[in-house]
Short mmCIF file of C-alpha atoms and ligand atoms in Angstrom, two decimals:
data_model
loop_
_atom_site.label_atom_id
_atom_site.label_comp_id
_atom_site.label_asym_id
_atom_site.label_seq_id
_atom_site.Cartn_x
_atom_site.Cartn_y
_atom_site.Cartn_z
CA UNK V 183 -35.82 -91.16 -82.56
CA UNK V 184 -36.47 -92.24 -78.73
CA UNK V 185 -33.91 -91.06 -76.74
CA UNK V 186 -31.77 -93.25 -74.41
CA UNK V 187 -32.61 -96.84 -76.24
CA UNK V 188 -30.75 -98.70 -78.30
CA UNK V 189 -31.56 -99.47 -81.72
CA UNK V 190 -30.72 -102.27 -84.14
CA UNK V 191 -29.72 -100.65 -86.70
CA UNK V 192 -27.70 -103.09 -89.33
CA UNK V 193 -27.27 -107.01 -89.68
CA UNK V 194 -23.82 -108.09 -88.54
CA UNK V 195 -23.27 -109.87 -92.32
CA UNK V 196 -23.81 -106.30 -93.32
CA UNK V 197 -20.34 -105.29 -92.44
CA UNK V 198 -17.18 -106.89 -93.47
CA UNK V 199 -13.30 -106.72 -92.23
CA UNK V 200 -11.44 -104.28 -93.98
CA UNK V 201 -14.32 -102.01 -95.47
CA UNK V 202 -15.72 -99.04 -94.31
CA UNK V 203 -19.60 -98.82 -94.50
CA UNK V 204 -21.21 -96.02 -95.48
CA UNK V 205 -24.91 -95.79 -94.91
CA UNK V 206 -27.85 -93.40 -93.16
CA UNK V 207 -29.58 -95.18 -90.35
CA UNK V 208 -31.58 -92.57 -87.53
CA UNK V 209 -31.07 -89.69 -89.81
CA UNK V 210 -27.84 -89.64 -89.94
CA UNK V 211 -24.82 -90.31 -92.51
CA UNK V 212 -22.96 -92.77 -90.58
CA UNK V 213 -19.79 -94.91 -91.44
CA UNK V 214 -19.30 -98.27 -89.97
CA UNK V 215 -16.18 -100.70 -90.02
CA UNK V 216 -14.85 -103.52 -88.41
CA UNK V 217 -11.21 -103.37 -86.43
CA UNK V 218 -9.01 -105.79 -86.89
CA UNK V 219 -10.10 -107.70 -84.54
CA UNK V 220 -13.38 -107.56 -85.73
CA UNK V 221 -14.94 -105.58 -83.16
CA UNK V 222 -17.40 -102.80 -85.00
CA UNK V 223 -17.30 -99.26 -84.25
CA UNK V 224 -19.98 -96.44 -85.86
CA UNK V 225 -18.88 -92.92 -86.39
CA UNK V 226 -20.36 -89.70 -88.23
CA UNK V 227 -19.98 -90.11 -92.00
CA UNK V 228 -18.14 -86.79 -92.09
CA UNK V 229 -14.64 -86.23 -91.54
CA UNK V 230 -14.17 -83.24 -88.96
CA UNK V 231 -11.36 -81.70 -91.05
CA UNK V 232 -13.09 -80.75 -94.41
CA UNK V 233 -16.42 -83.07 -94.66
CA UNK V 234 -15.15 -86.10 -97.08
CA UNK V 235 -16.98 -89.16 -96.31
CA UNK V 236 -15.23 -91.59 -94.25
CA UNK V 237 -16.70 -94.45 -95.55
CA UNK V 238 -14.28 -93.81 -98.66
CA UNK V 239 -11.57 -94.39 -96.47
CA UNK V 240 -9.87 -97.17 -95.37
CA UNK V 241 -9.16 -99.11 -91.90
CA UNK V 242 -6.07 -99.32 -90.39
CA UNK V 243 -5.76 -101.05 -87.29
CA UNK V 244 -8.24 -100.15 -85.01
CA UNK V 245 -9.16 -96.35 -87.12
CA UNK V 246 -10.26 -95.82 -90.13
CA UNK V 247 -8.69 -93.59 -91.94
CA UNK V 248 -10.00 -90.25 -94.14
CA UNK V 249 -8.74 -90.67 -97.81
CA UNK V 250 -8.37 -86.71 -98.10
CA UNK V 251 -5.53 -85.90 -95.60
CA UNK V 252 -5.03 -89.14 -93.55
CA UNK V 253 -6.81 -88.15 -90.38
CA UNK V 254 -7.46 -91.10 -88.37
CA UNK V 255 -10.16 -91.71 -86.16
CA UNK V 256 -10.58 -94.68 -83.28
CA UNK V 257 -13.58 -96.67 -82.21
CA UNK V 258 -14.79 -93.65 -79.78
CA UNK V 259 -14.54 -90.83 -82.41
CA UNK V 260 -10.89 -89.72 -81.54
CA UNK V 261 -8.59 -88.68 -84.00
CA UNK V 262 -5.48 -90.39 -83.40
CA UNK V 263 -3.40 -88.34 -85.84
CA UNK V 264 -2.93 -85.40 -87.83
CA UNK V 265 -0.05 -86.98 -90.78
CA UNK V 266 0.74 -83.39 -91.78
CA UNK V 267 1.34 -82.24 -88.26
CA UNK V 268 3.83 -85.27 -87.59
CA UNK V 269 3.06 -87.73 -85.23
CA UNK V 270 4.26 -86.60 -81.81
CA UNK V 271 2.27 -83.59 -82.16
CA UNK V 272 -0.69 -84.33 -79.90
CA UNK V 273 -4.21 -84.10 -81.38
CA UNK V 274 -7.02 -81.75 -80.25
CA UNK V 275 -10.06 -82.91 -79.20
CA UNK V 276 -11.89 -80.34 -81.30
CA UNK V 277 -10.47 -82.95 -84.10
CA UNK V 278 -12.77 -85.83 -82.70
CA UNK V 279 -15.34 -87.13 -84.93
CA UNK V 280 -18.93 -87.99 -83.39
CA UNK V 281 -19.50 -91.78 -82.06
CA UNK V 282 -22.26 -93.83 -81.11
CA UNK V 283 -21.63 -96.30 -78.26
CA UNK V 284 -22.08 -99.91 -80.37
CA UNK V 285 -22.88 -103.30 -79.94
CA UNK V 286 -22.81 -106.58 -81.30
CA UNK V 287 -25.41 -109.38 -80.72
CA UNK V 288 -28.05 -111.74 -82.36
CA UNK V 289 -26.29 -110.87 -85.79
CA UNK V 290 -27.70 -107.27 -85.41
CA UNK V 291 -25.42 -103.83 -84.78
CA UNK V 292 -26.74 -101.95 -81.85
CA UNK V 293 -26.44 -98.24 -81.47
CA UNK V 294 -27.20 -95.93 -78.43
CA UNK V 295 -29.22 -93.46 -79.04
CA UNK V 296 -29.08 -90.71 -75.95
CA UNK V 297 -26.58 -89.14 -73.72
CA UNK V 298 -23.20 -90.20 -73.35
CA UNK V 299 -22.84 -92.52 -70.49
CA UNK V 300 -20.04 -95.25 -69.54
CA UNK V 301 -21.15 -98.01 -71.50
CA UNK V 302 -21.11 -100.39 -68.40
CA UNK V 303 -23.97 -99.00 -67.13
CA UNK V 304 -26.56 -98.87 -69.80
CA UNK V 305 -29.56 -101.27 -70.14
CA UNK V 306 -29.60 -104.53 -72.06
CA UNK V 307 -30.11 -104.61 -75.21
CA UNK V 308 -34.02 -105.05 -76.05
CA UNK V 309 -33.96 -108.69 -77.58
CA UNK V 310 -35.23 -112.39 -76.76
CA UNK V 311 -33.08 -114.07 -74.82
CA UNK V 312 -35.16 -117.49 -75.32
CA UNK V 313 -33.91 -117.13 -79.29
CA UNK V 314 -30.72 -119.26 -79.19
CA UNK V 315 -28.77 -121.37 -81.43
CA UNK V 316 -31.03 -123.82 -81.77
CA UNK V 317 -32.94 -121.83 -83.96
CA UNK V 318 -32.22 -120.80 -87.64
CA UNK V 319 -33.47 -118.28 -90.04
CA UNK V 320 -33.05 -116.64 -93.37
CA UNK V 321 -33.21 -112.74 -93.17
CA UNK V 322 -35.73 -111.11 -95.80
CA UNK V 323 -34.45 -107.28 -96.05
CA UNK V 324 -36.87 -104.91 -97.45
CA UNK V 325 -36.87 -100.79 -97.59
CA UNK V 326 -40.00 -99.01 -97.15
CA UNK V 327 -40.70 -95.34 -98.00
CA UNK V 328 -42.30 -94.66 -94.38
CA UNK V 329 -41.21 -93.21 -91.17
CA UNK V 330 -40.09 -96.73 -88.64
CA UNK V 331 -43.41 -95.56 -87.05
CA UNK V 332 -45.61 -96.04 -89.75
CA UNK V 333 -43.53 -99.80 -90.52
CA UNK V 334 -43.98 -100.87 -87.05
CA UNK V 335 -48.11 -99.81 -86.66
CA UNK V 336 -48.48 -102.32 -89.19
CA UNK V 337 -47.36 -105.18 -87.48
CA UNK V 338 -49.42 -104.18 -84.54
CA UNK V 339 -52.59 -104.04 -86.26
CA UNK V 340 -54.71 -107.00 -85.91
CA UNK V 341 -57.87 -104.99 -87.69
CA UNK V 342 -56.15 -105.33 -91.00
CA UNK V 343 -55.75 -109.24 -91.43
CA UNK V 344 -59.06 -109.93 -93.57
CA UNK V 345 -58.37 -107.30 -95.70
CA UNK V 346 -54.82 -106.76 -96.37
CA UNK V 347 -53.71 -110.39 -96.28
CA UNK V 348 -57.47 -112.17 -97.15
CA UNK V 349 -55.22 -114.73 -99.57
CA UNK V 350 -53.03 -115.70 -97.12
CA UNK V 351 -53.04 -115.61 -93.25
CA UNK V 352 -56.52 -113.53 -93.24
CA UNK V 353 -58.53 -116.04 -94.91
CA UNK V 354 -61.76 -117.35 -93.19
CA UNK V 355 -62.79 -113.32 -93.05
CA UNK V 356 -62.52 -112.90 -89.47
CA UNK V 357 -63.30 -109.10 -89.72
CA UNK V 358 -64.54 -108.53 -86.28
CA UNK V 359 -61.88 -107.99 -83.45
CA UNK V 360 -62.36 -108.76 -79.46
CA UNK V 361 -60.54 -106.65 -77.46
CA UNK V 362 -57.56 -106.96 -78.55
CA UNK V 363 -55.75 -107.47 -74.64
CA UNK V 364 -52.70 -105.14 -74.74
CA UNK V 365 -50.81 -104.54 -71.98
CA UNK V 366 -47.75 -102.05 -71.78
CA UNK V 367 -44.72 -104.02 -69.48
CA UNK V 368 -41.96 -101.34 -69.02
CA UNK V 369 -40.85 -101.20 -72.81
CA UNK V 370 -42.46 -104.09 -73.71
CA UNK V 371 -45.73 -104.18 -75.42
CA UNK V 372 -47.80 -107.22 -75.30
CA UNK V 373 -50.79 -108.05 -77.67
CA UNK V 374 -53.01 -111.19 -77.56
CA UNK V 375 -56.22 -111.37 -79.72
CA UNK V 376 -58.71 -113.63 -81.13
CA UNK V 377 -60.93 -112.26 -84.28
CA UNK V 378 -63.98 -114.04 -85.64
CA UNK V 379 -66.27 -113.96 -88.03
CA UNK V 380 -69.22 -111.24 -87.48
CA UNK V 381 -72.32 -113.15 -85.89
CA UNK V 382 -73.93 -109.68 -84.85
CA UNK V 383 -72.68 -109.79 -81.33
CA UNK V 384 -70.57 -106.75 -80.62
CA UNK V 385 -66.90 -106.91 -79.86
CA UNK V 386 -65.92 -107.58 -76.36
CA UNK V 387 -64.43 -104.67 -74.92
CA UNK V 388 -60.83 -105.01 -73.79
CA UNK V 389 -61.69 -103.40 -70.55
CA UNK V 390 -63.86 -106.49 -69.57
CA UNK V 391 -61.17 -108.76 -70.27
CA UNK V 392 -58.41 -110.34 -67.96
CA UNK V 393 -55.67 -111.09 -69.01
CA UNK V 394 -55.00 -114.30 -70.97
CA UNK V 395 -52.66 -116.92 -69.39
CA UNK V 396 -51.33 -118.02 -72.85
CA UNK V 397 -47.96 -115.80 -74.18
CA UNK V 398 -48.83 -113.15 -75.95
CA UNK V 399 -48.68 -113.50 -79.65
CA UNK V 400 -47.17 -110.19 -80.58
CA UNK V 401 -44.58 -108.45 -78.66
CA UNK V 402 -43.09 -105.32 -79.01
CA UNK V 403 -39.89 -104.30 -77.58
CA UNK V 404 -39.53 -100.22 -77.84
CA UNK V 405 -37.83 -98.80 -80.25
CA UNK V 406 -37.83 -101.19 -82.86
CA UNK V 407 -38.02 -104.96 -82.42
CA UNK V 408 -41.05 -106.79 -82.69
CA UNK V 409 -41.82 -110.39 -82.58
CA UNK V 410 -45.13 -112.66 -83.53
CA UNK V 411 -44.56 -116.03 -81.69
CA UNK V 412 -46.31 -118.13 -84.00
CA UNK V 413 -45.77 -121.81 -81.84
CA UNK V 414 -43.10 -123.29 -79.40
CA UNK V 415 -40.80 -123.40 -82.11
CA UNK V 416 -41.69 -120.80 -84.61
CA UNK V 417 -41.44 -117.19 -84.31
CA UNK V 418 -41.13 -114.01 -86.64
CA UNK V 419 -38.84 -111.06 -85.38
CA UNK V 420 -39.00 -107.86 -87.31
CA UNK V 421 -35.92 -105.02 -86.86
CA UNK V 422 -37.15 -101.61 -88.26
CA UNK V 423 -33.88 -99.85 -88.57
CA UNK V 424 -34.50 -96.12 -89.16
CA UNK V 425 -33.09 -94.76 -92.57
CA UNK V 426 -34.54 -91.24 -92.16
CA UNK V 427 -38.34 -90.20 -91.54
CA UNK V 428 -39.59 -91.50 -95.23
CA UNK V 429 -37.41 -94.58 -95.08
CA UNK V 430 -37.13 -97.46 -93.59
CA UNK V 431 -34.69 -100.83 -93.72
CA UNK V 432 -36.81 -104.13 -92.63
CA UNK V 433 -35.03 -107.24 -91.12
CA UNK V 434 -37.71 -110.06 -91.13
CA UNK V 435 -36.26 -113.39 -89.73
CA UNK V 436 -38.34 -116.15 -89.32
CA UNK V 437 -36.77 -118.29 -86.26
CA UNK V 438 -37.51 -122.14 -86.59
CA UNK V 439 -36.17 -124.90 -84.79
CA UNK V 440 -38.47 -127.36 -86.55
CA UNK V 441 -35.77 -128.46 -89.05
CA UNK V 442 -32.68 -129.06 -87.99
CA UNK V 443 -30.87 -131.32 -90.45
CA UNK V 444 -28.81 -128.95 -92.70
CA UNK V 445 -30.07 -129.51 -96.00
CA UNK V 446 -33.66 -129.69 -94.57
CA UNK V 447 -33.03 -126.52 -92.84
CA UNK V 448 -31.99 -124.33 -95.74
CA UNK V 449 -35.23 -125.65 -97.57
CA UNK V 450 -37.51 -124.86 -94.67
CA UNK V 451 -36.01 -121.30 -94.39
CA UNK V 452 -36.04 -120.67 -97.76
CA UNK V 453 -39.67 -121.38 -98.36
CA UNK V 454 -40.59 -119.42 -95.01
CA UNK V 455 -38.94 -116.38 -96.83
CA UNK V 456 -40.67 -116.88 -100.23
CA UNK V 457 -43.86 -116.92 -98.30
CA UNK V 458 -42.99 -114.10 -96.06
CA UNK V 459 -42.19 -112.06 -99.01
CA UNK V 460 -45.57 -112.12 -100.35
CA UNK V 461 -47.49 -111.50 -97.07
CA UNK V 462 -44.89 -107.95 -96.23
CA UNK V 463 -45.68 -107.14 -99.71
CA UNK V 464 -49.52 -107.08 -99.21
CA UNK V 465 -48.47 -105.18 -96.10
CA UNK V 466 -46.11 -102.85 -97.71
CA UNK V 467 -49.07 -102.07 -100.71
CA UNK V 468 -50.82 -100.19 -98.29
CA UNK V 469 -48.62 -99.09 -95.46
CA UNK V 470 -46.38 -96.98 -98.41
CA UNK V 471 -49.51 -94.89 -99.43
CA UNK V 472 -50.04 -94.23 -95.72
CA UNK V 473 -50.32 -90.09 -95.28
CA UNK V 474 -48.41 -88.44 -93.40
CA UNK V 475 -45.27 -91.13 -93.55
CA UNK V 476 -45.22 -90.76 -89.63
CA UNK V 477 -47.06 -91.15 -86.73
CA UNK V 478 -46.98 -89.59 -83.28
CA UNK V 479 -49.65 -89.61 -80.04
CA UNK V 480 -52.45 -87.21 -80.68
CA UNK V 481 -51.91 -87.18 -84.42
CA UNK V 482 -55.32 -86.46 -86.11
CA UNK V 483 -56.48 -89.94 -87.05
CA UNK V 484 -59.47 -91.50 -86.45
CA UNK V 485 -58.80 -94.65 -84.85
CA UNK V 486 -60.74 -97.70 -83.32
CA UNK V 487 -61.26 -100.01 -80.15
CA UNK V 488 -59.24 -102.20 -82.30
CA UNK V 489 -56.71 -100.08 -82.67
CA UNK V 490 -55.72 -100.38 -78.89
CA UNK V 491 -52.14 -101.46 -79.78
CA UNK V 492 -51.48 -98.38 -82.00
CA UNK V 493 -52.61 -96.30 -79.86
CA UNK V 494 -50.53 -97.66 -76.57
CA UNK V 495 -47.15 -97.64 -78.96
CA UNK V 496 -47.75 -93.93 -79.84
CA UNK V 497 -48.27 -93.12 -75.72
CA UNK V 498 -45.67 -94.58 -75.02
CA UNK V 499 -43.23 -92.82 -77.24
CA UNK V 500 -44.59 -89.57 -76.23
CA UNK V 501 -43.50 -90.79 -72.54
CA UNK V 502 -40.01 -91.81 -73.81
CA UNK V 503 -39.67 -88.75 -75.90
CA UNK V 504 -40.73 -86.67 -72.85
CA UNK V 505 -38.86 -88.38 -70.32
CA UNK V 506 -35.77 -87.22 -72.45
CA UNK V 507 -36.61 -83.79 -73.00
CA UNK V 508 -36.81 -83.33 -69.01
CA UNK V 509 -33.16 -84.63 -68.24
S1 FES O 793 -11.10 -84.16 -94.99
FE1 FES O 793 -10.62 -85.87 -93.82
S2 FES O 793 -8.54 -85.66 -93.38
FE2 FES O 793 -9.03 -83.88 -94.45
FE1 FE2 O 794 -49.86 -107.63 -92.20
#
């Protein structure tokens, strides 16, 4: 995981009032649960005391509470009480469970992934703030057995479009790739690129291109949100929630503001999702075979010009990773 990001991690829907979650996202066993006022909170699966899974447990108020001895715990990890050592004994803090610092937005739960910090002062949350209500979507959820690295290469790879998706959106066998035009913004990753058909004139190299004054049509926002803005009112977004390194939860929404009627709406999402499931299924053929199930910068792989985007996403990890192993 890259330290000091935050990292969509769940769908909002994915948690209801009253019932603890229980579910591995970075690694980790985590449980997650709504208070009652609906505000979500993400512990450590395990209860301090003797290991029983939270997520078994129940809320009350604004804890949930471990099934095996009544140990509660608040939003921040605190126990709150001890039942069998009556309630005005105070609680040590050797008692507190683990918490992640959590947010709510754009239907997705947000976790922080780094050092403890007062949670005024950490960076936005990496999303796109253009995506508002007129838009609408149905969310296609799909688990792959890869690493989030190996998940998220594949939507940055413009090589594999003829090939992996020829019945779909790679016919016309564009197979030879200018460029592409990537440029690295902070965390943001920008990709613009045009293939064509193979005339016998090399590719243009990237590093004889300016930059194109159109958007980019993929963007990636480090760690894990990724975006192909398909027209004005159209766009994919992609969360890659980490399960562990072999597994990873998809979110695919496809964002329209094209229909806006209700019924007309639900039949335009609906159909975008059918056909989205068939083209991440082509994907997913060959990114689950991928060897090993991760990737990293420097890895040994043999990779291309075209592979410019790959190969800026795994740099720039490396940076992130070894900006936090200096603090
Ligand atoms: S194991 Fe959770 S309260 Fe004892
Ligand atoms: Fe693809």
């Amino acid at each position: 995981m890259l330290p000091n990001h935050w990292y969509a991690i769940l769908e909002s829907n994915e948690v209801k009032r009253g019932k603890p979650l229980g579910v591995t996202r970075l690694g980790e066993k985590l449980v997650v649960w709504r208070n009652e006022r609906g505000e979500v909170a993400v512990l450590h699966e395990s209860c301090p005391h003797r290991g029983v899974a939270l997520s078994t447990g129940k809320v009350v108020g604004d804890c949930v509470e471990c099934p095996f001895h009544g140990f509660q715990f608040n939003a921040t990890g605190t126990c709150t009480i001890i039942p069998a050592n009556g309630k005005n004994t105070p609680v040590p803090k050797a008692f507190n469970a683990a918490a992640y610092i959590t947010r709510e937005a754009h239907e997705f739960i947000w976790v922080w992934y780094g050092e403890a910090r007062d949670p005024a002062s950490l960076p936005p949350l990496p999303f796109f703030d253009d995506i508002d209500d007129s838009y609408s979507y149905l969310t296609l959820r799909d688990h792959w057995t890869v690493d989030y690295t190996r998940a998220i290469e594949n939507q940055l790879d413009v090589v594999h479009l003829p090939f992996v998706h020829k019945t779909t959106i790679g016919r016309g066998g564009q197979t030879l790739v200018d460029g592409p035009y990537v440029k690295l913004d902070g965390d943001r990753l920008l990709i613009w690129f045009d293939n064509r058909v193979d005339d016998g004139t090399p590719p243009k190299k990237w590093s004889e291109m300016s930059e194109p004054t159109r958007p980019p049509l993929l963007t990636f926002l480090f760690p894990n949100i990724w975006q192909n803005m398909l027209g004005e009112k159209l766009r994919i977004v992609i969360a890659f929630a980490p399960i562990d390194k072999e597994n990873t939860m998809l979110y695919l929404r496809q964002y329209q503001r094209i229909s806006r009627t209700p019924g007309l709406r639900f039949a335009f999402n609906f159909l975008s999702r059918l056909g989205n499931v068939v083209i991440l299924n082509q994907d997913k053929a060959a990114v689950i075979t991928e060897e090993p199930k991760a990737t990293w910068a420097g890895m040994d792989e043999a990779l291309i010009q075209g592979d410019r985007p790959i190969i800026l996403f795994r740099q720039h990890r490396k940076e992130i990773l070894e900006a936090g192993n200096r603090r």
